mmCIF file of C-alpha atoms in Angstrom:
data_model
loop_
_atom_site.group_PDB
_atom_site.id
_atom_site.type_symbol
_atom_site.label_atom_id
_atom_site.label_comp_id
_atom_site.label_asym_id
_atom_site.label_seq_id
_atom_site.Cartn_x
_atom_site.Cartn_y
_atom_site.Cartn_z
ATOM 1 C CA GLU A 1 1.229 37.164 11.191
ATOM 2 C CA PHE A 2 1.594 33.597 9.906
ATOM 3 C CA SER A 3 4.899 34.397 8.240
ATOM 4 C CA GLU A 4 6.289 35.770 11.484
ATOM 5 C CA LEU A 5 5.114 32.708 13.442
ATOM 6 C CA LEU A 6 6.772 30.321 11.002
ATOM 7 C CA GLY A 7 9.930 32.450 11.044
ATOM 8 C CA PHE A 8 10.275 31.939 14.784
ATOM 9 C CA LEU A 9 10.724 28.209 14.157
ATOM 10 C CA GLN A 10 14.248 29.066 12.977
ATOM 11 C CA ASP A 11 15.131 31.235 15.953
ATOM 12 C CA GLN A 12 18.447 30.474 17.665
ATOM 13 C CA LYS A 13 16.795 30.115 21.077
ATOM 14 C CA VAL A 14 15.159 26.769 21.778
ATOM 15 C CA GLU A 15 12.597 28.486 23.989
ATOM 16 C CA VAL A 16 11.405 30.536 21.010
ATOM 17 C CA GLN A 17 11.405 27.451 18.787
ATOM 18 C CA ARG A 18 9.213 25.624 21.289
ATOM 19 C CA PHE A 19 6.640 28.400 21.568
ATOM 20 C CA ALA A 20 6.611 28.772 17.779
ATOM 21 C CA ALA A 21 6.177 25.040 17.196
ATOM 22 C CA GLU A 22 3.366 24.833 19.711
ATOM 23 C CA GLY A 23 1.771 27.891 18.116
ATOM 24 C CA VAL A 24 1.986 26.319 14.657
ATOM 25 C CA LEU A 25 0.454 23.127 16.043
ATOM 26 C CA ASP A 26 -2.485 25.119 17.387
ATOM 27 C CA GLN A 27 -2.841 26.967 14.085
ATOM 28 C CA THR A 28 -3.173 23.745 12.086
ATOM 29 C CA GLU A 29 -6.824 23.835 13.147
ATOM 30 C CA ASN A 30 -7.156 27.292 11.569
ATOM 31 C CA VAL A 31 -8.429 27.181 7.975
ATOM 32 C CA GLU A 32 -6.726 30.479 7.131
ATOM 33 C CA PHE A 33 -3.383 29.186 8.360
ATOM 34 C CA VAL A 34 -3.716 25.953 6.409
ATOM 35 C CA GLU A 35 -4.535 28.000 3.301
ATOM 36 C CA TYR A 36 -1.444 30.155 3.909
ATOM 37 C CA CYS A 37 0.673 26.999 4.089
ATOM 38 C CA ARG A 38 -0.917 25.754 0.882
ATOM 39 C CA ARG A 39 0.128 28.949 -0.865
ATOM 40 C CA ASN A 40 3.536 29.092 0.855
ATOM 41 C CA PRO A 41 4.442 25.441 1.434
ATOM 42 C CA ARG A 42 8.203 25.920 1.799
ATOM 43 C CA SER A 43 7.736 28.471 4.584
ATOM 44 C CA ALA A 44 6.058 25.772 6.666
ATOM 45 C CA ALA A 45 7.635 22.560 5.433
ATOM 46 C CA ARG A 46 11.304 23.477 5.668
ATOM 47 C CA PRO A 47 11.565 24.678 9.301
ATOM 48 C CA LEU A 48 9.096 22.080 10.576
ATOM 49 C CA LEU A 49 11.009 19.302 8.843
ATOM 50 C CA ARG A 50 14.260 20.445 10.427
ATOM 51 C CA LEU A 51 12.744 20.388 13.892
ATOM 52 C CA ALA A 52 10.956 17.099 13.212
ATOM 53 C CA GLU A 53 14.186 15.589 11.947
ATOM 54 C CA ARG A 54 15.893 16.685 15.153
ATOM 55 C CA ALA A 55 13.118 15.461 17.447
ATOM 56 C CA GLU A 56 14.386 11.885 17.797
ATOM 57 C CA ALA A 57 17.886 13.021 18.753
ATOM 58 C CA ASP A 58 16.409 15.603 21.136
ATOM 59 C CA LYS A 59 14.320 12.886 22.763
ATOM 60 C CA ALA A 60 17.422 10.758 23.332
ATOM 61 C CA ALA A 61 19.406 13.756 24.628
ATOM 62 C CA GLU A 62 16.607 14.671 27.015
ATOM 63 C CA ALA A 63 16.505 11.139 28.409
ATOM 64 C CA ALA A 64 20.299 10.994 28.781
ATOM 65 C CA THR A 65 20.447 14.387 30.446
ATOM 66 C CA SER A 66 17.635 13.431 32.825
ATOM 67 C CA ALA A 67 19.526 10.304 33.861
ATOM 68 C CA LYS A 68 22.726 12.235 34.526
ATOM 69 C CA ALA A 69 20.968 15.063 36.312
ATOM 70 C CA SER A 70 18.841 12.836 38.535
ATOM 71 C CA SER A 71 21.408 13.078 41.316
ATOM 72 C CA ALA A 72 22.936 16.422 40.369
ATOM 73 C CA THR A 73 22.067 19.696 42.032
ATOM 74 C CA GLY A 74 24.390 22.151 40.273
ATOM 75 C CA ASN A 75 23.117 25.001 38.149
ATOM 76 C CA ALA A 76 24.908 23.727 35.050
ATOM 77 C CA GLU A 77 23.230 20.323 35.286
ATOM 78 C CA LYS A 78 19.823 21.866 35.846
ATOM 79 C CA ALA A 79 20.316 24.229 32.904
ATOM 80 C CA ALA A 80 21.337 21.335 30.641
ATOM 81 C CA LEU A 81 18.275 19.369 31.681
ATOM 82 C CA MET A 82 15.998 22.333 31.034
ATOM 83 C CA HIS A 83 17.541 22.981 27.609
ATOM 84 C CA ALA A 84 17.157 19.334 26.578
ATOM 85 C CA ALA A 85 13.534 19.237 27.744
ATOM 86 C CA ILE A 86 12.637 22.426 25.877
ATOM 87 C CA SER A 87 14.383 21.296 22.697
ATOM 88 C CA MET A 88 12.595 17.940 22.839
ATOM 89 C CA ALA A 89 9.224 19.656 23.336
ATOM 90 C CA ALA A 90 9.876 21.885 20.311
ATOM 91 C CA GLY A 91 10.701 18.902 18.131
ATOM 92 C CA GLU A 92 7.678 16.903 19.243
ATOM 93 C CA ALA A 93 5.304 19.825 18.656
ATOM 94 C CA ALA A 94 6.829 20.300 15.192
ATOM 95 C CA LEU A 95 6.307 16.606 14.446
ATOM 96 C CA LYS A 96 2.619 16.815 15.366
ATOM 97 C CA ALA A 97 2.146 19.964 13.310
ATOM 98 C CA LEU A 98 3.850 18.352 10.339
ATOM 99 C CA VAL A 99 1.578 15.307 10.622
ATOM 100 C CA ASN A 100 -1.416 17.558 10.046
ATOM 101 C CA LEU A 101 0.111 19.854 7.438
ATOM 102 C CA SER A 102 1.481 16.898 5.457
ATOM 103 C CA ALA A 103 -2.135 16.181 4.555
ATOM 104 C CA VAL A 104 -2.066 19.323 2.362
ATOM 105 C CA PRO A 105 -1.039 18.361 -1.216
ATOM 106 C CA ALA A 106 1.167 21.415 -1.728
ATOM 107 C CA VAL A 107 2.999 20.719 1.523
ATOM 108 C CA GLN A 108 3.370 17.055 0.546
ATOM 109 C CA ASP A 109 5.035 18.055 -2.705
ATOM 110 C CA GLU A 110 7.350 20.445 -0.887
ATOM 111 C CA LEU A 111 8.315 17.763 1.615
ATOM 112 C CA VAL A 112 9.176 15.406 -1.225
ATOM 113 C CA SER A 113 11.336 18.083 -2.840
ATOM 114 C CA LEU A 114 13.128 18.426 0.516
ATOM 115 C CA ASN A 115 13.802 14.662 0.502
ATOM 116 C CA ALA A 116 11.598 14.221 3.574
ATOM 117 C CA PRO A 117 10.760 10.516 2.988
ATOM 118 C CA LYS A 118 14.438 9.528 3.156
ATOM 119 C CA ARG A 119 15.339 11.984 5.895
ATOM 120 C CA LEU A 120 12.506 10.915 8.176
ATOM 121 C CA THR A 121 13.038 7.228 7.468
ATOM 122 C CA GLU A 122 16.707 7.596 8.399
ATOM 123 C CA VAL A 123 15.700 9.245 11.672
ATOM 124 C CA LEU A 124 13.202 6.458 12.348
ATOM 125 C CA ARG A 125 15.820 3.832 11.499
ATOM 126 C CA GLY A 126 18.426 5.446 13.757
ATOM 127 C CA GLY A 127 16.093 5.455 16.718
ATOM 128 C CA TRP A 128 14.919 1.924 15.937
ATOM 129 C CA LEU A 129 18.458 0.528 15.924
ATOM 130 C CA GLU A 130 19.134 2.130 19.306
ATOM 131 C CA GLY A 131 15.863 0.939 20.802
ATOM 132 C CA ARG A 132 14.151 4.341 20.771
ATOM 133 C CA VAL A 133 10.628 4.321 19.333
ATOM 134 C CA ASP A 134 8.877 6.958 21.439
ATOM 135 C CA LEU A 135 8.162 9.165 18.407
ATOM 136 C CA ALA A 136 7.817 6.443 15.766
ATOM 137 C CA HIS A 137 4.046 6.918 15.417
ATOM 138 C CA TRP A 138 4.413 10.549 14.353
ATOM 139 C CA TYR A 139 7.067 9.707 11.755
ATOM 140 C CA ALA A 140 4.892 6.874 10.429
ATOM 141 C CA MET A 141 1.932 9.234 10.048
ATOM 142 C CA ILE A 142 3.961 11.783 8.101
ATOM 143 C CA LEU A 143 5.321 9.093 5.794
ATOM 144 C CA ALA A 144 1.785 7.793 5.235
ATOM 145 C CA ASN A 145 0.560 11.239 4.241
ATOM 146 C CA VAL A 146 3.557 12.079 2.048
ATOM 147 C CA THR A 147 3.295 8.780 0.152
ATOM 148 C CA SER A 148 -0.357 9.401 -0.687
ATOM 149 C CA SER A 149 0.995 11.404 -3.650
ATOM 150 C CA LYS A 150 2.674 9.797 -6.642
ATOM 151 C CA GLN A 151 5.811 11.872 -6.096
ATOM 152 C CA GLY A 152 6.067 10.601 -2.532
ATOM 153 C CA GLN A 153 5.556 7.012 -3.637
ATOM 154 C CA GLU A 154 8.266 7.375 -6.256
ATOM 155 C CA ALA A 155 10.645 8.859 -3.703
ATOM 156 C CA VAL A 156 10.294 5.833 -1.422
ATOM 157 C CA CYS A 157 10.498 3.319 -4.270
ATOM 158 C CA LYS A 158 13.758 4.813 -5.547
ATOM 159 C CA ASP A 159 15.528 3.520 -2.454
ATOM 160 C CA GLU A 160 14.834 -0.194 -2.031
ATOM 161 C CA GLY A 161 16.827 -0.308 1.184
ATOM 162 C CA MET A 162 14.650 2.401 2.695
ATOM 163 C CA LEU A 163 11.437 0.617 1.752
ATOM 164 C CA ASN A 164 12.760 -2.707 3.033
ATOM 165 C CA PHE A 165 13.479 -1.096 6.398
ATOM 166 C CA LEU A 166 9.908 0.221 6.581
ATOM 167 C CA ILE A 167 8.617 -3.266 5.744
ATOM 168 C CA SER A 168 10.847 -4.844 8.399
ATOM 169 C CA ALA A 169 9.714 -2.353 11.021
ATOM 170 C CA PHE A 170 6.062 -2.946 10.155
ATOM 171 C CA VAL A 171 6.226 -6.756 10.372
ATOM 172 C CA ALA A 172 8.635 -6.982 13.333
ATOM 173 C CA LYS A 173 7.390 -9.346 16.017
ATOM 174 C CA ALA A 174 8.576 -7.059 18.781
ATOM 175 C CA ARG A 175 6.265 -4.069 18.426
ATOM 176 C CA PRO A 176 6.672 -0.734 20.197
ATOM 177 C CA PRO A 177 4.411 -0.343 23.224
ATOM 178 C CA PRO A 178 1.300 1.883 23.012
ATOM 179 C CA ARG A 179 2.144 5.561 22.958
ATOM 180 C CA ASP A 180 0.100 8.785 23.159
ATOM 181 C CA GLY A 181 -3.165 6.857 22.831
ATOM 182 C CA TYR A 182 -2.010 4.797 19.828
ATOM 183 C CA ASP A 183 -2.124 1.074 20.565
ATOM 184 C CA ASP A 184 -0.060 0.265 17.471
ATOM 185 C CA PRO A 185 2.499 3.057 16.917
ATOM 186 C CA LEU A 186 3.597 1.638 13.565
ATOM 187 C CA LEU A 187 0.077 1.114 12.217
ATOM 188 C CA ASP A 188 0.473 3.861 9.626
ATOM 189 C CA LEU A 189 3.412 2.115 7.992
ATOM 190 C CA GLY A 190 0.723 -0.168 6.584
ATOM 191 C CA LYS A 191 -0.668 2.837 4.726
ATOM 192 C CA VAL A 192 2.808 3.529 3.352
ATOM 193 C CA LEU A 193 2.893 -0.021 1.941
ATOM 194 C CA VAL A 194 -0.559 0.419 0.403
ATOM 195 C CA ASN A 195 0.571 3.631 -1.238
ATOM 196 C CA VAL A 196 3.839 2.325 -2.670
ATOM 197 C CA SER A 197 2.031 -0.767 -3.971
ATOM 198 C CA ALA A 198 0.135 1.579 -6.283
ATOM 199 C CA LEU A 199 3.294 1.818 -8.407
ATOM 200 C CA PRO A 200 4.769 -1.028 -10.495
ATOM 201 C CA GLU A 201 8.201 -0.418 -8.997
ATOM 202 C CA GLY A 202 6.734 -0.552 -5.500
ATOM 203 C CA ARG A 203 4.951 -3.816 -6.221
ATOM 204 C CA LYS A 204 8.181 -5.242 -7.620
ATOM 205 C CA ILE A 205 9.973 -4.552 -4.340
ATOM 206 C CA LEU A 206 7.103 -5.930 -2.258
ATOM 207 C CA ALA A 207 7.070 -9.047 -4.416
ATOM 208 C CA GLY A 208 10.624 -9.790 -3.441
ATOM 209 C CA GLY A 209 13.137 -7.395 -4.921
ATOM 210 C CA GLU A 210 16.608 -7.813 -3.488
ATOM 211 C CA ALA A 211 15.218 -9.190 -0.212
ATOM 212 C CA GLY A 212 13.874 -12.386 -1.783
ATOM 213 C CA GLY A 213 10.414 -13.901 -2.045
ATOM 214 C CA GLY A 214 9.644 -14.052 1.679
ATOM 215 C CA THR A 215 8.826 -10.349 1.869
ATOM 216 C CA LEU A 216 5.266 -10.658 0.623
ATOM 217 C CA ALA A 217 4.494 -13.600 2.882
ATOM 218 C CA THR A 218 5.511 -11.614 5.963
ATOM 219 C CA ILE A 219 3.375 -8.649 4.894
ATOM 220 C CA PHE A 220 0.351 -10.856 4.162
ATOM 221 C CA SER A 221 0.699 -12.493 7.577
ATOM 222 C CA GLU A 222 -0.373 -9.172 9.108
ATOM 223 C CA LEU A 223 -3.904 -9.940 7.872
ATOM 224 C CA GLY A 224 -4.251 -11.823 11.126
ATOM 225 C CA ASP A 225 -4.095 -8.530 13.022
ATOM 226 C CA ARG A 226 -7.550 -6.956 12.898
ATOM 227 C CA GLY A 227 -6.177 -3.489 13.457
ATOM 228 C CA ARG A 228 -3.866 -3.760 10.458
ATOM 229 C CA ARG A 229 -6.160 -5.764 8.195
ATOM 230 C CA ALA A 230 -7.806 -2.790 6.470
ATOM 231 C CA ASP A 231 -4.435 -1.636 5.136
ATOM 232 C CA VAL A 232 -2.901 -5.026 4.401
ATOM 233 C CA ILE A 233 -5.938 -6.201 2.400
ATOM 234 C CA ASN A 234 -5.387 -3.242 0.080
ATOM 235 C CA VAL A 235 -1.763 -4.285 -0.389
ATOM 236 C CA VAL A 236 -3.123 -7.744 -1.224
ATOM 237 C CA LYS A 237 -5.545 -6.242 -3.729
ATOM 238 C CA ASN A 238 -2.901 -4.199 -5.501
ATOM 239 C CA MET A 239 -0.537 -7.161 -5.724
ATOM 240 C CA CYS A 240 -3.234 -9.512 -7.004
ATOM 241 C CA LEU A 241 -4.312 -7.075 -9.703
ATOM 242 C CA ASP A 242 -0.790 -7.136 -11.155
ATOM 243 C CA LYS A 243 -0.187 -10.391 -13.035
ATOM 244 C CA THR A 244 3.562 -9.876 -12.851
ATOM 245 C CA CYS A 245 3.286 -10.305 -9.069
ATOM 246 C CA HIS A 246 1.298 -13.552 -9.161
ATOM 247 C CA LYS A 247 4.390 -15.747 -8.915
ATOM 248 C CA ALA A 248 5.162 -14.156 -5.548
ATOM 249 C CA VAL A 249 1.532 -14.183 -4.416
ATOM 250 C CA VAL A 250 0.993 -17.892 -5.071
ATOM 251 C CA ALA A 251 4.075 -18.700 -2.995
ATOM 252 C CA THR A 252 2.262 -17.424 0.122
ATOM 253 C CA ASP A 253 -0.539 -18.779 2.324
ATOM 254 C CA LEU A 254 -2.825 -15.989 1.158
ATOM 255 C CA ILE A 255 -5.994 -18.071 0.761
ATOM 256 C CA LEU A 256 -5.689 -19.520 4.255
ATOM 257 C CA LEU A 257 -5.121 -16.030 5.646
ATOM 258 C CA LEU A 258 -8.169 -14.694 3.757
ATOM 259 C CA ALA A 259 -10.355 -17.632 4.760
ATOM 260 C CA ALA A 260 -9.827 -16.769 8.427
ATOM 261 C CA PHE A 261 -12.143 -13.768 7.987
ATOM 262 C CA LEU A 262 -14.104 -14.760 4.855
ATOM 263 C CA TYR A 263 -15.176 -18.334 5.545
ATOM 264 C CA PRO A 264 -18.356 -18.484 7.686
ATOM 265 C CA LEU A 265 -17.292 -21.663 9.478
ATOM 266 C CA GLU A 266 -20.191 -21.878 11.934
ATOM 267 C CA LYS A 267 -22.716 -21.484 9.121
ATOM 268 C CA VAL A 268 -21.318 -24.454 7.192
ATOM 269 C CA GLU A 269 -22.271 -28.005 8.152
ATOM 270 C CA ALA A 270 -19.292 -30.193 9.033
ATOM 271 C CA GLY A 271 -19.923 -32.478 6.065
ATOM 272 C CA GLN A 272 -19.915 -29.548 3.633
ATOM 273 C CA ARG A 273 -16.547 -28.153 4.669
ATOM 274 C CA LYS A 274 -14.735 -29.410 1.586
ATOM 275 C CA LEU A 275 -11.343 -27.949 2.339
ATOM 276 C CA PRO A 276 -7.848 -29.457 2.556
ATOM 277 C CA ALA A 277 -7.552 -31.218 5.927
ATOM 278 C CA ALA A 278 -4.661 -29.104 7.225
ATOM 279 C CA PHE A 279 -6.402 -25.947 5.975
ATOM 280 C CA LEU A 280 -9.655 -26.843 7.735
ATOM 281 C CA ALA A 281 -7.861 -27.767 10.962
ATOM 282 C CA VAL A 282 -6.325 -24.281 11.139
ATOM 283 C CA LEU A 283 -9.664 -22.571 10.497
ATOM 284 C CA GLU A 284 -11.451 -24.676 13.116
ATOM 285 C CA LYS A 285 -8.724 -24.008 15.663
ATOM 286 C CA GLU A 286 -8.704 -20.260 15.073
ATOM 287 C CA GLY A 287 -12.465 -19.911 14.629
ATOM 288 C CA ALA A 288 -12.890 -18.574 11.107
ATOM 289 C CA ALA A 289 -15.845 -16.226 10.549
ATOM 290 C CA LEU A 290 -17.068 -13.804 7.882
ATOM 291 C CA THR A 291 -15.985 -10.295 8.784
ATOM 292 C CA GLY A 292 -18.646 -7.633 9.111
ATOM 293 C CA ASP A 293 -16.392 -5.040 7.463
ATOM 294 C CA ALA A 294 -17.785 -4.624 3.949
ATOM 295 C CA ALA A 295 -14.766 -2.630 2.749
ATOM 296 C CA ILE A 296 -12.449 -5.498 3.645
ATOM 297 C CA ARG A 297 -14.737 -8.025 1.959
ATOM 298 C CA ALA A 298 -14.897 -5.846 -1.160
ATOM 299 C CA ALA A 299 -11.108 -5.566 -1.389
ATOM 300 C CA ALA A 300 -10.797 -9.321 -0.906
ATOM 301 C CA SER A 301 -13.292 -10.005 -3.698
ATOM 302 C CA VAL A 302 -11.299 -7.782 -6.070
ATOM 303 C CA SER A 303 -8.146 -9.648 -5.046
ATOM 304 C CA PHE A 304 -9.735 -12.917 -6.180
ATOM 305 C CA ILE A 305 -10.684 -11.291 -9.486
ATOM 306 C CA GLY A 306 -7.087 -10.214 -9.914
ATOM 307 C CA LEU A 307 -5.798 -13.740 -9.389
ATOM 308 C CA ILE A 308 -8.016 -15.285 -12.055
ATOM 309 C CA ARG A 309 -6.282 -13.116 -14.661
ATOM 310 C CA SER A 310 -3.341 -15.503 -14.865
ATOM 311 C CA LEU A 311 -2.995 -19.249 -15.265
ATOM 312 C CA GLU A 312 -0.820 -19.552 -12.175
ATOM 313 C CA GLY A 313 -3.363 -17.536 -10.203
ATOM 314 C CA ARG A 314 -6.252 -19.774 -11.282
ATOM 315 C CA GLU A 315 -4.285 -22.944 -10.568
ATOM 316 C CA TYR A 316 -3.398 -21.575 -7.142
ATOM 317 C CA LEU A 317 -7.048 -20.882 -6.341
ATOM 318 C CA ARG A 318 -8.106 -24.381 -7.412
ATOM 319 C CA ALA A 319 -5.387 -26.036 -5.354
ATOM 320 C CA THR A 320 -6.008 -24.147 -2.111
ATOM 321 C CA GLY A 321 -9.712 -24.766 -1.454
ATOM 322 C CA SER A 322 -10.868 -21.411 -2.777
ATOM 323 C CA GLU A 323 -13.991 -22.893 -4.363
ATOM 324 C CA GLU A 324 -15.404 -23.872 -0.986
ATOM 325 C CA VAL A 325 -14.383 -20.566 0.607
ATOM 326 C CA LEU A 326 -16.097 -18.628 -2.189
ATOM 327 C CA ARG A 327 -19.199 -20.858 -2.182
ATOM 328 C CA ALA A 328 -19.840 -20.419 1.534
ATOM 329 C CA TRP A 329 -18.963 -16.744 1.451
ATOM 330 C CA LEU A 330 -21.360 -16.087 -1.436
ATOM 331 C CA LEU A 331 -24.268 -17.621 0.491
ATOM 332 C CA GLU A 332 -23.709 -15.244 3.410
ATOM 333 C CA GLU A 333 -22.692 -12.100 1.488
ATOM 334 C CA SER A 334 -25.142 -9.183 1.768
ATOM 335 C CA GLN A 335 -23.565 -6.657 -0.637
ATOM 336 C CA GLU A 336 -24.651 -7.049 -4.262
ATOM 337 C CA SER A 337 -21.429 -5.643 -5.710
ATOM 338 C CA ILE A 338 -19.365 -8.128 -3.721
ATOM 339 C CA LYS A 339 -21.684 -10.948 -4.747
ATOM 340 C CA SER A 340 -21.134 -9.979 -8.373
ATOM 341 C CA ASN A 341 -17.380 -10.131 -7.912
ATOM 342 C CA ILE A 342 -17.556 -13.581 -6.357
ATOM 343 C CA GLU A 343 -19.786 -14.784 -9.190
ATOM 344 C CA VAL A 344 -17.174 -13.571 -11.677
ATOM 345 C CA VAL A 345 -14.499 -15.628 -9.924
ATOM 346 C CA MET A 346 -16.441 -18.863 -9.350
ATOM 347 C CA PRO A 347 -16.366 -20.240 -12.952
ATOM 348 C CA ALA A 348 -12.600 -19.754 -13.178
ATOM 349 C CA VAL A 349 -12.160 -21.792 -10.017
ATOM 350 C CA GLN A 350 -14.753 -24.481 -10.759
ATOM 351 C CA MET A 351 -13.871 -25.178 -14.406
ATOM 352 C CA SER A 352 -10.715 -26.548 -15.965
ATOM 353 C CA GLU A 353 -8.654 -24.515 -18.406
ATOM 354 C CA GLU A 354 -10.102 -26.550 -21.293
ATOM 355 C CA GLU A 355 -13.643 -25.791 -20.178
ATOM 356 C CA LEU A 356 -12.854 -22.103 -19.787
ATOM 357 C CA ASP A 357 -11.350 -21.997 -23.271
ATOM 358 C CA ALA A 358 -14.471 -23.639 -24.692
ATOM 359 C CA VAL A 359 -16.722 -21.093 -22.967
ATOM 360 C CA ALA A 360 -14.551 -18.237 -24.229
ATOM 361 C CA ARG A 361 -14.716 -19.511 -27.811
ATOM 362 C CA GLN A 362 -18.471 -19.940 -27.592
ATOM 363 C CA ASN A 363 -18.903 -16.406 -26.268
ATOM 364 C CA GLN A 364 -16.685 -14.997 -28.983
ATOM 365 C CA GLU A 365 -18.624 -16.785 -31.680
ATOM 366 C CA SER A 366 -22.007 -15.698 -30.356
ATOM 367 C CA SER A 367 -20.773 -12.128 -29.736
ATOM 368 C CA THR A 368 -22.904 -11.886 -26.630
ATOM 369 C CA GLY A 369 -20.228 -10.470 -24.360
ATOM 370 C CA GLY A 370 -17.777 -12.004 -21.929
ATOM 371 C CA ALA A 371 -18.618 -14.732 -19.509
ATOM 372 C CA GLY A 372 -16.375 -16.713 -17.259
ATOM 373 C CA TYR A 373 -13.100 -15.231 -16.146
ATOM 374 C CA ALA A 374 -12.523 -12.965 -19.194
ATOM 375 C CA THR A 375 -15.030 -10.350 -18.103
ATOM 376 C CA SER A 376 -15.201 -6.625 -18.626
ATOM 377 C CA ALA A 377 -16.190 -6.361 -14.972
ATOM 378 C CA GLN A 378 -12.573 -6.856 -13.971
ATOM 379 C CA PRO A 379 -11.139 -3.705 -12.390
ATOM 380 C CA ALA A 380 -8.390 -1.563 -13.813
ATOM 381 C CA ALA A 381 -4.820 -1.215 -12.599
ATOM 382 C CA PRO A 382 -4.027 -1.001 -8.885
ATOM 383 C CA GLU A 383 -4.630 2.290 -7.174
ATOM 384 C CA ALA A 384 -3.755 3.718 -3.796
ATOM 385 C CA PRO A 385 -6.814 4.285 -1.596
ATOM 386 C CA ASP A 386 -7.336 7.551 0.197
ATOM 387 C CA VAL A 387 -5.086 7.825 3.232
ATOM 388 C CA PRO A 388 -6.787 9.023 6.439
ATOM 389 C CA LYS A 389 -5.239 12.275 7.539
ATOM 390 C CA SER A 390 -4.167 12.277 11.145
ATOM 391 C CA SER A 391 -6.159 15.083 12.709
ATOM 392 C CA ALA A 392 -5.967 13.093 15.931
ATOM 393 C CA ALA A 393 -2.339 14.145 16.116
ATOM 394 C CA LEU A 394 -3.559 17.445 17.502
ATOM 395 C CA ASP A 395 -4.439 15.752 20.780
ATOM 396 C CA GLU A 396 -1.822 16.302 23.441
ATOM 397 C CA PRO A 397 -0.700 13.284 25.514
ATOM 398 C CA GLU A 398 -2.460 12.983 28.832
#
């Protein structure tokens, strides 16, 4: 039954393709069907990818045909309009189905073997350059799911130009309008960046690569968008945990961007706000406050721990008012694990390098364990967080 349904996706008639794609979309809620796709990933991935790859062109053709046929009454024009509309519907249903099935690891691997990251990015790029972004949110979701595996991350990182396009699309000032209930159609490209930053080669590209050092600054600037912050803070964390990226990190306004949602401005008396004047002026103008999102605060605290691993990171923290940000944050923090992280960072920010060296020597001599910045509490190498799978893609547009 499932094999026959998937086979219809390759039928020569667009009407059959549409019904098959819509049927597959419905079946993605069926556990038995998902299990069949897990055991037979190519049977699902290959035909769905072809239709998904075609969806952007079908959308453009449907719009063009509609414009031409708006004043036409002939049978040929009506038939062309109907064909374009059916083909577009088939492609869009396939896209939605692939969003959900790309959450299945076996299907992810199959999509990577079919070069889906590059193929879908090229489709997204083509539409972007021609001003068509109606389906961008579905492509972004698939890319987010596919890059949650190491193979998918490696596939994207192999093509720096492809990754740089995804970065440019994500940080573009002119964003696509809300679509199908998604206020930010390119939101899931943030998850792609989190995932690729799990790899050293991905972090190298984000830190500058061939595009130069401004890349990371533009990504970090998205911390100001609350909707995107949960993803971008994990990019920050992964970059800060890699000492080879610190040169690029310290060239950004990261601490100011973090302070906007970590510094409890209203809880700090005016005379105690010991921050650089320009820094403080920005926070007072924008109304800095400690975010209530514990996951974001936790990722930020790990980012600070990452920065104290290098001399340039510690010097950067001392020069940018981090001591005051951390002091005020610590007083208001409610999570013990986050408090512990802040307490690990504080000595490295408060003390000079000579003082830290003296503490390290004393600890080594007494053999009582690490204090100060050289602590065993520091986390391991960067990792990609779990990527939310887009079950919401099953919802049809109103």
